[in-house]
CSV table of C-alpha atoms in Angstrom, one decimal:
chain,number,residue,atom,x,y,z
A,1,MET,CA,-12.6,2.1,-22.8
A,2,THR,CA,-9.1,1.3,-23.9
A,3,GLU,CA,-6.6,-1.6,-23.5
A,4,ASN,CA,-5.6,-2.5,-20.0
A,5,LEU,CA,-1.8,-1.9,-20.1
A,6,LEU,CA,-1.1,-4.6,-17.5
A,7,GLY,CA,-3.5,-7.2,-18.9
A,8,THR,CA,-5.0,-7.6,-15.4
A,9,ASP,CA,-6.7,-5.5,-12.7
A,10,ILE,CA,-6.2,-7.9,-9.8
A,11,VAL,CA,-3.8,-6.7,-7.1
A,12,THR,CA,-2.0,-9.8,-5.7
A,13,GLN,CA,0.4,-8.2,-3.2
A,14,VAL,CA,1.0,-5.2,-1.0
A,15,ALA,CA,4.5,-4.7,0.3
A,16,ILE,CA,5.9,-2.8,3.3
A,17,ILE,CA,9.6,-1.8,3.6
A,18,VAL,CA,10.8,-2.3,7.2
A,19,GLN,CA,14.0,-1.9,9.2
A,20,ASP,CA,13.8,-5.3,10.8
A,21,VAL,CA,11.7,-8.0,9.2
A,22,ALA,CA,11.8,-10.3,12.3
A,23,ARG,CA,10.5,-7.6,14.6
A,24,THR,CA,7.8,-6.4,12.2
A,25,SER,CA,6.7,-10.0,11.4
A,26,ARG,CA,6.1,-10.6,15.1
A,27,ALA,CA,3.8,-7.5,15.3
A,28,TRP,CA,1.8,-8.6,12.2
A,29,ALA,CA,1.5,-12.2,13.5
A,30,GLU,CA,0.2,-10.8,16.8
A,31,LEU,CA,-2.3,-8.5,15.0
A,32,LEU,CA,-3.6,-11.4,12.8
A,33,GLY,CA,-3.4,-14.2,15.4
A,34,VAL,CA,-1.2,-16.3,13.2
A,35,PRO,CA,2.3,-18.0,13.5
A,36,VAL,CA,5.3,-15.8,12.8
A,37,PRO,CA,6.5,-16.7,9.3
A,38,GLU,CA,10.2,-17.5,8.6
A,39,ALA,CA,12.0,-14.7,6.8
A,40,LYS,CA,14.0,-15.7,3.7
A,41,LEU,CA,16.9,-13.9,2.1
A,42,THR,CA,16.6,-13.3,-1.7
A,43,ASP,CA,19.0,-15.0,-4.0
A,44,PRO,CA,22.5,-13.6,-4.6
A,45,LEU,CA,23.2,-11.7,-7.8
A,46,SER,CA,24.6,-14.8,-9.5
A,47,GLU,CA,21.1,-16.4,-9.3
A,48,ALA,CA,18.7,-13.3,-9.1
A,49,HIS,CA,20.5,-11.4,-11.9
A,50,THR,CA,19.3,-8.2,-10.1
A,51,LEU,CA,19.5,-5.0,-12.3
A,52,TYR,CA,19.0,-1.7,-10.6
A,53,LYS,CA,18.7,1.2,-13.1
A,54,GLY,CA,20.2,-1.1,-15.7
A,55,GLU,CA,23.3,-2.1,-13.7
A,56,PRO,CA,23.9,-5.3,-11.7
A,57,THR,CA,23.6,-4.8,-8.0
A,58,GLN,CA,24.6,-7.0,-5.0
A,59,ALA,CA,21.7,-5.7,-3.0
A,60,ARG,CA,19.3,-8.2,-1.5
A,61,ALA,CA,16.4,-8.3,0.9
A,62,LYS,CA,14.9,-10.4,3.6
A,63,LEU,CA,11.3,-11.2,2.9
A,64,ALA,CA,8.3,-12.5,5.0
A,65,PHE,CA,4.8,-13.1,3.8
A,66,PHE,CA,1.3,-13.1,5.3
A,67,ARG,CA,-2.0,-14.0,3.6
A,68,LEU,CA,-4.7,-11.2,3.7
A,69,GLY,CA,-7.4,-12.9,1.6
A,70,GLN,CA,-6.7,-12.4,-2.2
A,71,VAL,CA,-3.7,-10.3,-1.3
A,72,SER,CA,-0.3,-11.4,0.0
A,73,LEU,CA,1.3,-8.9,2.4
A,74,GLU,CA,5.1,-8.8,1.9
A,75,LEU,CA,7.5,-7.4,4.5
A,76,ILE,CA,10.8,-6.4,2.9
A,77,GLU,CA,14.0,-5.6,4.9
A,78,PRO,CA,16.7,-4.1,2.5
A,79,VAL,CA,20.1,-5.8,2.7
A,80,GLY,CA,22.9,-3.8,1.0
A,81,ARG,CA,22.5,-1.2,-1.6
A,82,PRO,CA,21.6,0.1,-4.2
A,83,SER,CA,18.0,-1.1,-4.7
A,84,THR,CA,14.5,0.4,-4.8
A,85,TRP,CA,14.0,-1.2,-1.4
A,86,GLY,CA,17.0,0.7,0.1
A,87,ASP,CA,16.1,3.9,-1.6
A,88,PHE,CA,12.6,3.8,-0.1
A,89,LEU,CA,13.9,3.2,3.4
A,90,ASP,CA,16.6,5.8,3.2
A,91,GLU,CA,14.2,8.5,1.7
A,92,HIS,CA,10.9,7.7,3.5
A,93,GLY,CA,11.6,5.4,6.4
A,94,GLU,CA,9.3,2.4,6.9
A,95,GLY,CA,6.1,2.4,4.8
A,96,ILE,CA,4.1,0.8,2.0
A,97,HIS,CA,6.4,0.5,-1.0
A,98,HIS,CA,4.3,-1.0,-3.8
A,99,VAL,CA,1.3,-2.9,-5.1
A,100,ALA,CA,1.9,-5.9,-7.3
A,101,PHE,CA,0.1,-7.5,-10.3
A,102,ASN,CA,0.7,-10.9,-11.8
A,103,ILE,CA,1.2,-10.4,-15.5
A,104,LYS,CA,2.2,-12.3,-18.6
A,105,GLY,CA,4.8,-11.2,-21.1
A,106,MET,CA,7.1,-9.1,-19.0
A,107,ASP,CA,9.0,-7.4,-21.8
A,108,ASP,CA,5.9,-6.4,-23.6
A,109,VAL,CA,4.2,-5.0,-20.5
A,110,LEU,CA,7.4,-3.1,-19.6
A,111,LEU,CA,7.6,-1.6,-23.1
A,112,ARG,CA,3.9,-0.4,-22.8
A,113,LEU,CA,4.4,1.1,-19.4
A,114,ASP,CA,7.6,2.8,-20.5
A,115,ALA,CA,5.8,4.4,-23.4
A,116,HIS,CA,3.3,5.8,-20.8
A,117,GLN,CA,6.0,7.4,-18.7
A,118,MET,CA,6.3,4.6,-16.2
A,119,PRO,CA,9.9,3.4,-16.5
A,120,LEU,CA,11.6,0.3,-15.2
A,121,ILE,CA,13.5,0.8,-11.9
A,122,GLN,CA,14.7,-2.7,-11.0
A,123,ARG,CA,14.2,-6.3,-12.1
A,124,GLY,CA,15.4,-9.8,-11.3
A,125,ASP,CA,14.6,-13.5,-11.1
A,126,TYR,CA,13.5,-15.8,-8.3
A,127,THR,CA,12.9,-19.5,-8.3
A,128,GLY,CA,9.9,-20.0,-10.6
A,129,GLY,CA,9.5,-16.5,-11.9
A,130,ARG,CA,10.7,-13.0,-12.4
A,131,TYR,CA,9.8,-9.5,-11.2
A,132,ALA,CA,10.1,-5.9,-12.2
A,133,TYR,CA,9.5,-2.6,-10.4
A,134,VAL,CA,8.1,0.3,-12.4
A,135,ASP,CA,8.3,3.9,-11.2
A,136,GLY,CA,4.6,4.8,-11.2
A,137,VAL,CA,5.1,7.5,-8.5
A,138,PRO,CA,4.9,10.6,-10.8
A,139,ARG,CA,1.7,9.4,-12.6
A,140,LEU,CA,0.0,6.9,-10.3
A,141,GLY,CA,1.4,8.0,-6.9
A,142,ALA,CA,2.9,4.5,-6.3
A,143,ILE,CA,5.5,2.0,-7.4
A,144,LEU,CA,4.1,-1.0,-9.3
A,145,GLU,CA,5.6,-4.5,-9.2
A,146,LEU,CA,5.0,-6.9,-12.0
A,147,LEU,CA,5.3,-10.6,-11.2
A,148,GLU,CA,5.5,-13.3,-13.9
A,149,ASN,CA,5.5,-16.9,-12.7
A,150,PHE,CA,6.5,-19.5,-15.2
B,1,MET,CA,-2.2,-19.1,17.8
B,2,THR,CA,-3.8,-16.2,19.5
B,3,GLU,CA,-6.9,-13.9,18.9
B,4,ASN,CA,-7.0,-11.9,15.7
B,5,LEU,CA,-7.1,-8.3,17.1
B,6,LEU,CA,-9.0,-7.1,14.0
B,7,GLY,CA,-11.5,-10.0,13.8
B,8,THR,CA,-10.5,-10.3,10.1
B,9,ASP,CA,-7.5,-10.9,7.8
B,10,ILE,CA,-9.1,-9.7,4.6
B,11,VAL,CA,-7.6,-6.5,3.2
B,12,THR,CA,-10.4,-4.6,1.5
B,13,GLN,CA,-8.7,-1.3,0.4
B,14,VAL,CA,-5.3,0.2,-0.4
B,15,ALA,CA,-5.1,4.0,-0.5
B,16,ILE,CA,-2.8,6.4,-2.2
B,17,ILE,CA,-2.4,10.1,-1.2
B,18,VAL,CA,-2.1,12.3,-4.2
B,19,GLN,CA,-1.7,16.0,-5.0
B,20,ASP,CA,-4.5,16.1,-7.7
B,21,VAL,CA,-7.1,13.3,-7.6
B,22,ALA,CA,-8.4,14.2,-11.1
B,23,ARG,CA,-5.0,14.0,-12.7
B,24,THR,CA,-4.0,10.7,-10.9
B,25,SER,CA,-7.5,9.2,-11.7
B,26,ARG,CA,-6.9,9.7,-15.4
B,27,ALA,CA,-3.5,7.9,-15.2
B,28,TRP,CA,-5.0,4.9,-13.3
B,29,ALA,CA,-8.0,4.8,-15.7
B,30,GLU,CA,-5.5,4.7,-18.6
B,31,LEU,CA,-3.4,2.0,-17.0
B,32,LEU,CA,-6.5,-0.2,-16.3
B,33,GLY,CA,-8.4,0.6,-19.5
B,34,VAL,CA,-11.5,1.8,-17.5
B,35,PRO,CA,-13.6,5.0,-17.4
B,36,VAL,CA,-12.3,7.8,-15.2
B,37,PRO,CA,-14.3,7.7,-11.9
B,38,GLU,CA,-15.9,10.9,-10.6
B,39,ALA,CA,-14.1,12.2,-7.5
B,40,LYS,CA,-16.2,13.1,-4.5
B,41,LEU,CA,-15.5,15.5,-1.6
B,42,THR,CA,-15.9,14.0,1.9
B,43,ASP,CA,-18.7,15.4,4.1
B,44,PRO,CA,-18.2,18.6,6.1
B,45,LEU,CA,-17.4,18.4,9.8
B,46,SER,CA,-21.1,18.8,10.7
B,47,GLU,CA,-21.8,15.5,9.1
B,48,ALA,CA,-18.5,13.6,9.2
B,49,HIS,CA,-17.7,14.5,12.8
B,50,THR,CA,-14.0,14.2,11.9
B,51,LEU,CA,-11.7,14.0,14.9
B,52,TYR,CA,-8.0,14.3,14.4
B,53,LYS,CA,-5.9,13.5,17.4
B,54,GLY,CA,-9.1,13.9,19.5
B,55,GLU,CA,-10.0,17.3,18.2
B,56,PRO,CA,-12.6,18.3,15.6
B,57,THR,CA,-11.0,19.3,12.3
B,58,GLN,CA,-12.5,21.0,9.2
B,59,ALA,CA,-10.1,19.0,7.0
B,60,ARG,CA,-11.7,17.0,4.2
B,61,ALA,CA,-10.5,15.0,1.1
B,62,LYS,CA,-11.5,14.4,-2.5
B,63,LEU,CA,-11.8,10.6,-3.1
B,64,ALA,CA,-11.9,8.4,-6.2
B,65,PHE,CA,-12.1,4.6,-6.3
B,66,PHE,CA,-11.1,1.8,-8.7
B,67,ARG,CA,-11.8,-1.9,-8.4
B,68,LEU,CA,-8.7,-4.2,-8.2
B,69,GLY,CA,-10.4,-7.6,-7.6
B,70,GLN,CA,-11.1,-8.1,-3.9
B,71,VAL,CA,-9.4,-4.8,-3.2
B,72,SER,CA,-10.7,-1.3,-3.7
B,73,LEU,CA,-8.0,1.3,-4.7
B,74,GLU,CA,-8.7,4.7,-3.1
B,75,LEU,CA,-7.1,7.9,-4.3
B,76,ILE,CA,-7.1,10.6,-1.7
B,77,GLU,CA,-6.4,14.3,-2.3
B,78,PRO,CA,-6.2,16.2,1.1
B,79,VAL,CA,-8.3,19.3,1.3
B,80,GLY,CA,-7.4,21.6,4.2
B,81,ARG,CA,-5.6,20.6,7.4
B,82,PRO,CA,-5.0,19.0,9.9
B,83,SER,CA,-5.6,15.4,8.9
B,84,THR,CA,-3.6,12.2,8.5
B,85,TRP,CA,-4.0,12.7,4.8
B,86,GLY,CA,-2.4,16.1,4.9
B,87,ASP,CA,0.3,15.0,7.3
B,88,PHE,CA,1.3,12.2,4.9
B,89,LEU,CA,1.4,14.4,1.8
B,90,ASP,CA,3.4,17.1,3.7
B,91,GLU,CA,5.9,14.7,5.1
B,92,HIS,CA,6.3,12.0,2.4
B,93,GLY,CA,4.8,13.4,-0.8
B,94,GLU,CA,2.6,11.2,-2.9
B,95,GLY,CA,2.6,7.5,-1.8
B,96,ILE,CA,0.6,4.6,-0.4
B,97,HIS,CA,-1.0,5.7,2.9
B,98,HIS,CA,-2.8,2.7,4.3
B,99,VAL,CA,-4.4,-0.7,4.0
B,100,ALA,CA,-8.0,-1.1,5.2
B,101,PHE,CA,-10.0,-3.8,6.9
B,102,ASN,CA,-13.7,-4.1,7.3
B,103,ILE,CA,-14.3,-4.7,11.0
B,104,LYS,CA,-17.2,-5.0,13.5
B,105,GLY,CA,-17.4,-3.2,16.8
B,106,MET,CA,-15.2,-0.2,16.2
B,107,ASP,CA,-14.7,0.9,19.8
B,108,ASP,CA,-13.7,-2.6,21.0
B,109,VAL,CA,-11.2,-3.0,18.1
B,110,LEU,CA,-9.7,0.4,18.8
B,111,LEU,CA,-9.3,-0.5,22.5
B,112,ARG,CA,-7.5,-3.7,21.6
B,113,LEU,CA,-5.2,-2.0,19.1
B,114,ASP,CA,-4.4,0.8,21.6
B,115,ALA,CA,-3.5,-1.8,24.2
B,116,HIS,CA,-1.0,-3.1,21.6
B,117,GLN,CA,0.7,0.3,21.0
B,118,MET,CA,-1.4,1.1,17.9
B,119,PRO,CA,-3.2,4.3,18.9
B,120,LEU,CA,-6.0,6.1,17.1
B,121,ILE,CA,-5.0,9.0,14.8
B,122,GLN,CA,-8.3,10.1,13.2
B,123,ARG,CA,-11.9,9.0,13.0
B,124,GLY,CA,-15.1,10.1,11.3
B,125,ASP,CA,-18.4,9.1,9.8
B,126,TYR,CA,-19.6,8.7,6.2
B,127,THR,CA,-23.1,7.8,4.8
B,128,GLY,CA,-23.6,4.2,5.9
B,129,GLY,CA,-20.6,3.8,8.1
B,130,ARG,CA,-17.6,5.0,10.0
B,131,TYR,CA,-13.9,4.9,9.8
B,132,ALA,CA,-10.8,5.1,12.0
B,133,TYR,CA,-7.1,5.4,11.2
B,134,VAL,CA,-4.7,3.7,13.6
B,135,ASP,CA,-1.0,4.5,13.8
B,136,GLY,CA,0.6,1.2,12.9
B,137,VAL,CA,3.8,2.7,11.6
B,138,PRO,CA,6.1,2.0,14.6
B,139,ARG,CA,5.0,-1.6,14.9
B,140,LEU,CA,3.6,-2.7,11.5
B,141,GLY,CA,5.3,-0.3,9.2
B,142,ALA,CA,2.0,1.1,7.9
B,143,ILE,CA,-1.1,3.0,8.9
B,144,LEU,CA,-4.3,0.8,9.2
B,145,GLU,CA,-7.8,2.0,8.4
B,146,LEU,CA,-10.8,0.3,10.1
B,147,LEU,CA,-14.1,0.5,8.2
B,148,GLU,CA,-17.4,-0.4,9.8
B,149,ASN,CA,-20.4,-0.3,7.6
B,150,PHE,CA,-23.8,-0.4,9.3
C-alpha cells in the first residue's frame, strides 16, 4: 500500500463529448425519464482563464448535467478550439472523455501526477472552483479531471 | 416526466478498454494507493454464450476491477475477435468504453431501448448474472452496459 496520489478514490463525474448538447440532452432525458436540463456556456477566457497546453485559449464549451446516483453525468459540446474537448471530438468523434475526482490542493496533486507521467493538458476556473485535465491515456487509458471547489 | 427506460438512474460501473490489463492495473493501483488486482479471463463461449451482433463469438476479455466509491472501474483487455471490446480498441485505441447500470428484466429493457433506436450489440452470461451492451453512441454519445445479477 502506498499513498493515494489523488487523495480520494471517489469518482464524482463521467463526461461525454457530443456534437450537439441540446440533442443529446433530450435523448438522456428520455432514457432517464427526467426533464431536459438547460445547457450553459462556460465562462469566457477573461473569467475562466483557460490554459490549453500552457497557452491561453478562447475555446469554450456548452455543458449539461444529469444525476446518476453518486456520479454526475456531464455532456460537453466543444465551442471553438483549441481545447481537450475539441481534440477529442475531432480525433474520436462522440464518446466518453474523462472521469473526474474532487481533490484538495490542485497544484500539489498536479505535481504528483506529473512526476508519475500524467501531465497537465488544460486548466481553468469556474464560479466557485477550478478544474484541470490530466493526460492519463498512456498509463491509465483515460483522461482524468481534477475538480477543486472552494 | 416519463418512464425511466432503464428502471434505474444509478451508474454502477465505468469501463476502460486497454491493450494490456496487467500494465494498466499497475498504473491505477499506483494512482489509488491500493494493491494490484488479479485480472481474470472471461468464460469461454460454452459457458458465456457470447453473442456479438446476434452470432456466437469465441472472443473473450481479461478483466480487472477497482472500487471508486459507488462505482466500479473495470479494465478490459480484448482477447480474440469479434467483440465490442475489440471493435473499440481497433477503432479508437485505449479509452472509456461504457457506463453500466444494474437492471431487472433484461429482455424487456432491451426491447424498450431497441424501440428508442438503441440496439443490442453484444450479450452474454457470467457466473451469477448476464450482461448486454447497447449501442447508445448515435443518441447518447456512449455505449451502455446492462447488468442483471440473479
